Amino acid sequence: MEKLNQVLLQRYLSRIEEPLILDIDATVIESHKSIAYTTYKMFPGFTPIIGHINGGYAIHQEFRQGNVAPAEGNLDFFKSCKAQLPHGRKISY
């Protein structure tokens, strides 16, 4: 899926010239599976994190347990997002 996403991302980025803005967003998903941990909202689930570029294109994602803080590992996540960009493009904000 990541290879397909890179192809689509390259097509998307070839059409825009504005600065690239990365928005990192964690989402809480309630789940009562036996492997789910309690989230900060005090119910069992997961907290995946998604990196969106310029208004919504998902550049990278990471599935996380519910007890993982949304800010944990943000630098590594940012580096993974940056690695998805084609040569010559960089994140501005």
Short mmCIF file of N, CA and C in Angstrom, two decimals:
data_model
loop_
_atom_site.label_atom_id
_atom_site.label_comp_id
_atom_site.label_asym_id
_atom_site.label_seq_id
_atom_site.Cartn_x
_atom_site.Cartn_y
_atom_site.Cartn_z
N MET A 1 0.82 -1.19 0.00
CA MET A 1 0.00 0.00 0.00
C MET A 1 0.87 1.26 0.00
N GLU A 2 2.02 1.20 0.71
CA GLU A 2 2.88 2.38 0.76
C GLU A 2 3.44 2.72 -0.62
N LYS A 3 3.80 1.71 -1.40
CA LYS A 3 4.32 1.97 -2.75
C LYS A 3 3.26 2.63 -3.62
N LEU A 4 2.03 2.14 -3.54
CA LEU A 4 0.94 2.74 -4.29
C LEU A 4 0.71 4.18 -3.82
N ASN A 5 0.75 4.39 -2.51
CA ASN A 5 0.56 5.73 -1.98
C ASN A 5 1.66 6.67 -2.46
N GLN A 6 2.90 6.19 -2.57
CA GLN A 6 3.99 7.03 -3.06
C GLN A 6 3.77 7.45 -4.52
N VAL A 7 3.26 6.54 -5.34
CA VAL A 7 2.97 6.88 -6.73
C VAL A 7 1.89 7.95 -6.80
N LEU A 8 0.82 7.75 -6.04
CA LEU A 8 -0.27 8.73 -6.03
C LEU A 8 0.18 10.06 -5.43
N LEU A 9 1.02 10.01 -4.40
CA LEU A 9 1.54 11.23 -3.79
C LEU A 9 2.38 12.01 -4.80
N GLN A 10 3.20 11.32 -5.56
CA GLN A 10 4.03 11.99 -6.56
C GLN A 10 3.16 12.67 -7.61
N ARG A 11 2.10 12.03 -8.03
CA ARG A 11 1.16 12.64 -8.99
C ARG A 11 0.52 13.88 -8.38
N TYR A 12 0.08 13.75 -7.13
CA TYR A 12 -0.57 14.87 -6.45
C TYR A 12 0.39 16.05 -6.33
N LEU A 13 1.62 15.79 -5.90
CA LEU A 13 2.59 16.86 -5.68
C LEU A 13 3.05 17.50 -6.98
N SER A 14 2.98 16.78 -8.10
CA SER A 14 3.38 17.36 -9.38
C SER A 14 2.38 18.41 -9.85
N ARG A 15 1.19 18.40 -9.28
CA ARG A 15 0.14 19.36 -9.68
C ARG A 15 0.09 20.61 -8.81
N ILE A 16 0.77 20.60 -7.68
CA ILE A 16 0.72 21.76 -6.79
C ILE A 16 2.11 22.36 -6.62
N GLU A 17 2.14 23.67 -6.46
CA GLU A 17 3.41 24.36 -6.29
C GLU A 17 3.50 25.08 -4.95
N GLU A 18 2.42 25.09 -4.19
CA GLU A 18 2.43 25.79 -2.91
C GLU A 18 3.30 25.06 -1.89
N PRO A 19 3.70 25.74 -0.81
CA PRO A 19 4.50 25.10 0.24
C PRO A 19 3.75 23.91 0.84
N LEU A 20 4.48 22.89 1.23
CA LEU A 20 3.87 21.69 1.81
C LEU A 20 3.70 21.87 3.31
N ILE A 21 2.49 21.64 3.77
CA ILE A 21 2.16 21.78 5.19
C ILE A 21 1.77 20.41 5.72
N LEU A 22 2.47 19.95 6.75
CA LEU A 22 2.20 18.65 7.36
C LEU A 22 1.34 18.84 8.61
N ASP A 23 0.24 18.12 8.68
CA ASP A 23 -0.63 18.12 9.86
C ASP A 23 -0.64 16.71 10.41
N ILE A 24 -0.21 16.56 11.66
CA ILE A 24 -0.19 15.25 12.31
C ILE A 24 -1.39 15.17 13.23
N ASP A 25 -2.19 14.12 13.07
CA ASP A 25 -3.43 14.01 13.82
C ASP A 25 -3.60 12.58 14.35
N ALA A 26 -3.85 12.46 15.63
CA ALA A 26 -4.16 11.15 16.24
C ALA A 26 -5.67 11.03 16.37
N THR A 27 -6.17 9.84 16.14
CA THR A 27 -7.60 9.57 16.22
C THR A 27 -7.82 8.45 17.23
N VAL A 28 -8.80 8.60 18.07
CA VAL A 28 -9.11 7.56 19.05
C VAL A 28 -10.24 6.69 18.49
N ILE A 29 -9.99 5.38 18.46
CA ILE A 29 -10.99 4.43 17.97
C ILE A 29 -11.36 3.49 19.11
N GLU A 30 -12.61 3.50 19.49
CA GLU A 30 -13.07 2.60 20.56
C GLU A 30 -13.14 1.18 20.03
N SER A 31 -12.61 0.26 20.82
CA SER A 31 -12.63 -1.15 20.44
C SER A 31 -12.63 -2.01 21.70
N HIS A 32 -13.42 -3.05 21.69
CA HIS A 32 -13.49 -3.94 22.85
C HIS A 32 -12.82 -5.28 22.56
N LYS A 33 -11.83 -5.26 21.64
CA LYS A 33 -11.04 -6.46 21.38
C LYS A 33 -10.18 -6.75 22.60
N SER A 34 -9.82 -7.99 22.76
CA SER A 34 -9.03 -8.38 23.93
C SER A 34 -7.63 -7.75 23.93
N ILE A 35 -7.13 -7.32 22.78
CA ILE A 35 -5.79 -6.73 22.70
C ILE A 35 -5.80 -5.21 22.87
N ALA A 36 -6.97 -4.61 23.00
CA ALA A 36 -7.08 -3.14 23.11
C ALA A 36 -6.72 -2.68 24.52
N TYR A 37 -6.00 -1.56 24.59
CA TYR A 37 -5.65 -0.94 25.86
C TYR A 37 -6.51 0.29 26.10
N THR A 38 -6.59 0.71 27.35
CA THR A 38 -7.41 1.86 27.72
C THR A 38 -6.78 3.14 27.16
N THR A 39 -7.59 3.93 26.46
CA THR A 39 -7.14 5.20 25.88
C THR A 39 -7.19 6.31 26.93
N TYR A 40 -6.67 7.48 26.57
CA TYR A 40 -6.75 8.62 27.48
C TYR A 40 -8.18 9.09 27.69
N LYS A 41 -9.10 8.63 26.86
CA LYS A 41 -10.52 8.95 27.04
C LYS A 41 -11.22 7.92 27.92
N MET A 42 -10.43 7.01 28.49
CA MET A 42 -10.88 6.04 29.49
C MET A 42 -11.79 4.95 28.94
N PHE A 43 -11.63 4.59 27.67
CA PHE A 43 -12.29 3.40 27.14
C PHE A 43 -11.27 2.62 26.32
N PRO A 44 -11.49 1.32 26.15
CA PRO A 44 -10.51 0.51 25.41
C PRO A 44 -10.51 0.86 23.92
N GLY A 45 -9.32 0.80 23.33
CA GLY A 45 -9.26 1.09 21.90
C GLY A 45 -7.85 1.29 21.39
N PHE A 46 -7.75 2.02 20.28
CA PHE A 46 -6.49 2.27 19.59
C PHE A 46 -6.40 3.76 19.26
N THR A 47 -5.16 4.25 19.07
CA THR A 47 -4.96 5.67 18.71
C THR A 47 -4.02 5.78 17.51
N PRO A 48 -4.50 5.43 16.32
CA PRO A 48 -3.64 5.58 15.15
C PRO A 48 -3.31 7.05 14.91
N ILE A 49 -2.16 7.29 14.30
CA ILE A 49 -1.73 8.65 13.97
C ILE A 49 -1.56 8.72 12.46
N ILE A 50 -2.00 9.85 11.90
CA ILE A 50 -1.96 10.03 10.45
C ILE A 50 -1.30 11.36 10.13
N GLY A 51 -0.41 11.36 9.15
CA GLY A 51 0.20 12.59 8.66
C GLY A 51 -0.51 13.02 7.39
N HIS A 52 -1.13 14.20 7.43
CA HIS A 52 -1.84 14.75 6.26
C HIS A 52 -0.99 15.87 5.67
N ILE A 53 -0.95 15.94 4.37
CA ILE A 53 -0.21 17.00 3.71
C ILE A 53 -1.18 17.88 2.93
N ASN A 54 -1.07 19.17 3.08
CA ASN A 54 -1.85 20.18 2.35
C ASN A 54 -3.34 19.88 2.27
N GLY A 55 -3.95 19.84 3.42
CA GLY A 55 -5.40 19.77 3.45
C GLY A 55 -6.02 18.39 3.34
N GLY A 56 -5.26 17.34 3.59
CA GLY A 56 -5.93 16.07 3.69
C GLY A 56 -5.29 14.87 3.04
N TYR A 57 -4.30 15.01 2.16
CA TYR A 57 -3.70 13.83 1.55
C TYR A 57 -2.89 13.08 2.60
N ALA A 58 -3.23 11.83 2.85
CA ALA A 58 -2.53 11.02 3.87
C ALA A 58 -1.18 10.58 3.33
N ILE A 59 -0.13 11.12 3.93
CA ILE A 59 1.22 10.83 3.47
C ILE A 59 1.83 9.64 4.21
N HIS A 60 1.44 9.46 5.47
CA HIS A 60 1.97 8.37 6.28
C HIS A 60 1.00 8.09 7.43
N GLN A 61 0.99 6.86 7.93
CA GLN A 61 0.14 6.50 9.05
C GLN A 61 0.84 5.47 9.91
N GLU A 62 0.42 5.41 11.15
CA GLU A 62 1.00 4.45 12.09
C GLU A 62 -0.13 3.99 13.03
N PHE A 63 -0.36 2.69 13.08
CA PHE A 63 -1.39 2.15 13.97
C PHE A 63 -0.78 1.99 15.36
N ARG A 64 -1.45 2.51 16.39
CA ARG A 64 -0.92 2.48 17.74
C ARG A 64 -1.95 1.93 18.72
N GLN A 65 -1.42 1.36 19.80
CA GLN A 65 -2.28 0.92 20.89
C GLN A 65 -2.94 2.14 21.55
N GLY A 66 -4.03 1.90 22.24
CA GLY A 66 -4.78 2.98 22.87
C GLY A 66 -4.05 3.69 23.99
N ASN A 67 -3.10 3.02 24.63
CA ASN A 67 -2.39 3.64 25.75
C ASN A 67 -1.15 4.42 25.32
N VAL A 68 -0.91 4.55 24.02
CA VAL A 68 0.22 5.33 23.52
C VAL A 68 -0.21 6.78 23.38
N ALA A 69 0.54 7.68 23.99
CA ALA A 69 0.22 9.11 23.92
C ALA A 69 0.35 9.60 22.48
N PRO A 70 -0.56 10.46 22.03
CA PRO A 70 -0.50 10.97 20.66
C PRO A 70 0.82 11.67 20.32
N ALA A 71 1.47 12.28 21.29
CA ALA A 71 2.73 12.99 21.03
C ALA A 71 3.96 12.08 21.06
N GLU A 72 3.79 10.85 21.48
CA GLU A 72 4.94 9.94 21.60
C GLU A 72 5.53 9.62 20.22
N GLY A 73 6.83 9.78 20.10
CA GLY A 73 7.52 9.42 18.86
C GLY A 73 7.25 10.35 17.69
N ASN A 74 6.85 11.60 17.97
CA ASN A 74 6.52 12.52 16.87
C ASN A 74 7.70 12.81 15.95
N LEU A 75 8.92 12.90 16.49
CA LEU A 75 10.07 13.18 15.64
C LEU A 75 10.29 12.04 14.64
N ASP A 76 10.23 10.81 15.12
CA ASP A 76 10.38 9.66 14.21
C ASP A 76 9.25 9.61 13.19
N PHE A 77 8.04 9.95 13.64
CA PHE A 77 6.90 9.97 12.72
C PHE A 77 7.10 11.05 11.65
N PHE A 78 7.58 12.23 12.05
CA PHE A 78 7.87 13.30 11.10
C PHE A 78 8.91 12.84 10.07
N LYS A 79 9.95 12.17 10.54
CA LYS A 79 10.99 11.68 9.63
C LYS A 79 10.42 10.67 8.64
N SER A 80 9.49 9.83 9.09
CA SER A 80 8.85 8.87 8.19
C SER A 80 7.99 9.57 7.15
N CYS A 81 7.31 10.63 7.57
CA CYS A 81 6.51 11.42 6.63
C CYS A 81 7.42 12.06 5.58
N LYS A 82 8.50 12.65 6.05
CA LYS A 82 9.46 13.32 5.16
C LYS A 82 10.05 12.33 4.15
N ALA A 83 10.30 11.12 4.58
CA ALA A 83 10.88 10.09 3.70
C ALA A 83 9.94 9.70 2.57
N GLN A 84 8.65 9.95 2.72
CA GLN A 84 7.67 9.60 1.69
C GLN A 84 7.70 10.59 0.51
N LEU A 85 8.28 11.77 0.73
CA LEU A 85 8.27 12.80 -0.31
C LEU A 85 9.25 12.46 -1.43
N PRO A 86 8.89 12.80 -2.68
CA PRO A 86 9.82 12.60 -3.78
C PRO A 86 11.02 13.55 -3.64
N HIS A 87 12.11 13.19 -4.28
CA HIS A 87 13.33 14.00 -4.23
C HIS A 87 13.02 15.43 -4.68
N GLY A 88 13.53 16.39 -3.93
CA GLY A 88 13.36 17.79 -4.29
C GLY A 88 12.20 18.49 -3.61
N ARG A 89 11.32 17.72 -2.95
CA ARG A 89 10.20 18.35 -2.24
C ARG A 89 10.48 18.29 -0.75
N LYS A 90 10.08 19.32 -0.03
CA LYS A 90 10.30 19.35 1.42
C LYS A 90 9.08 19.93 2.12
N ILE A 91 8.95 19.57 3.39
CA ILE A 91 7.87 20.08 4.22
C ILE A 91 8.24 21.47 4.68
N SER A 92 7.38 22.44 4.44
CA SER A 92 7.65 23.83 4.82
C SER A 92 7.15 24.15 6.22
N TYR A 93 6.00 23.63 6.56
CA TYR A 93 5.39 23.92 7.87
C TYR A 93 4.85 22.64 8.47
#
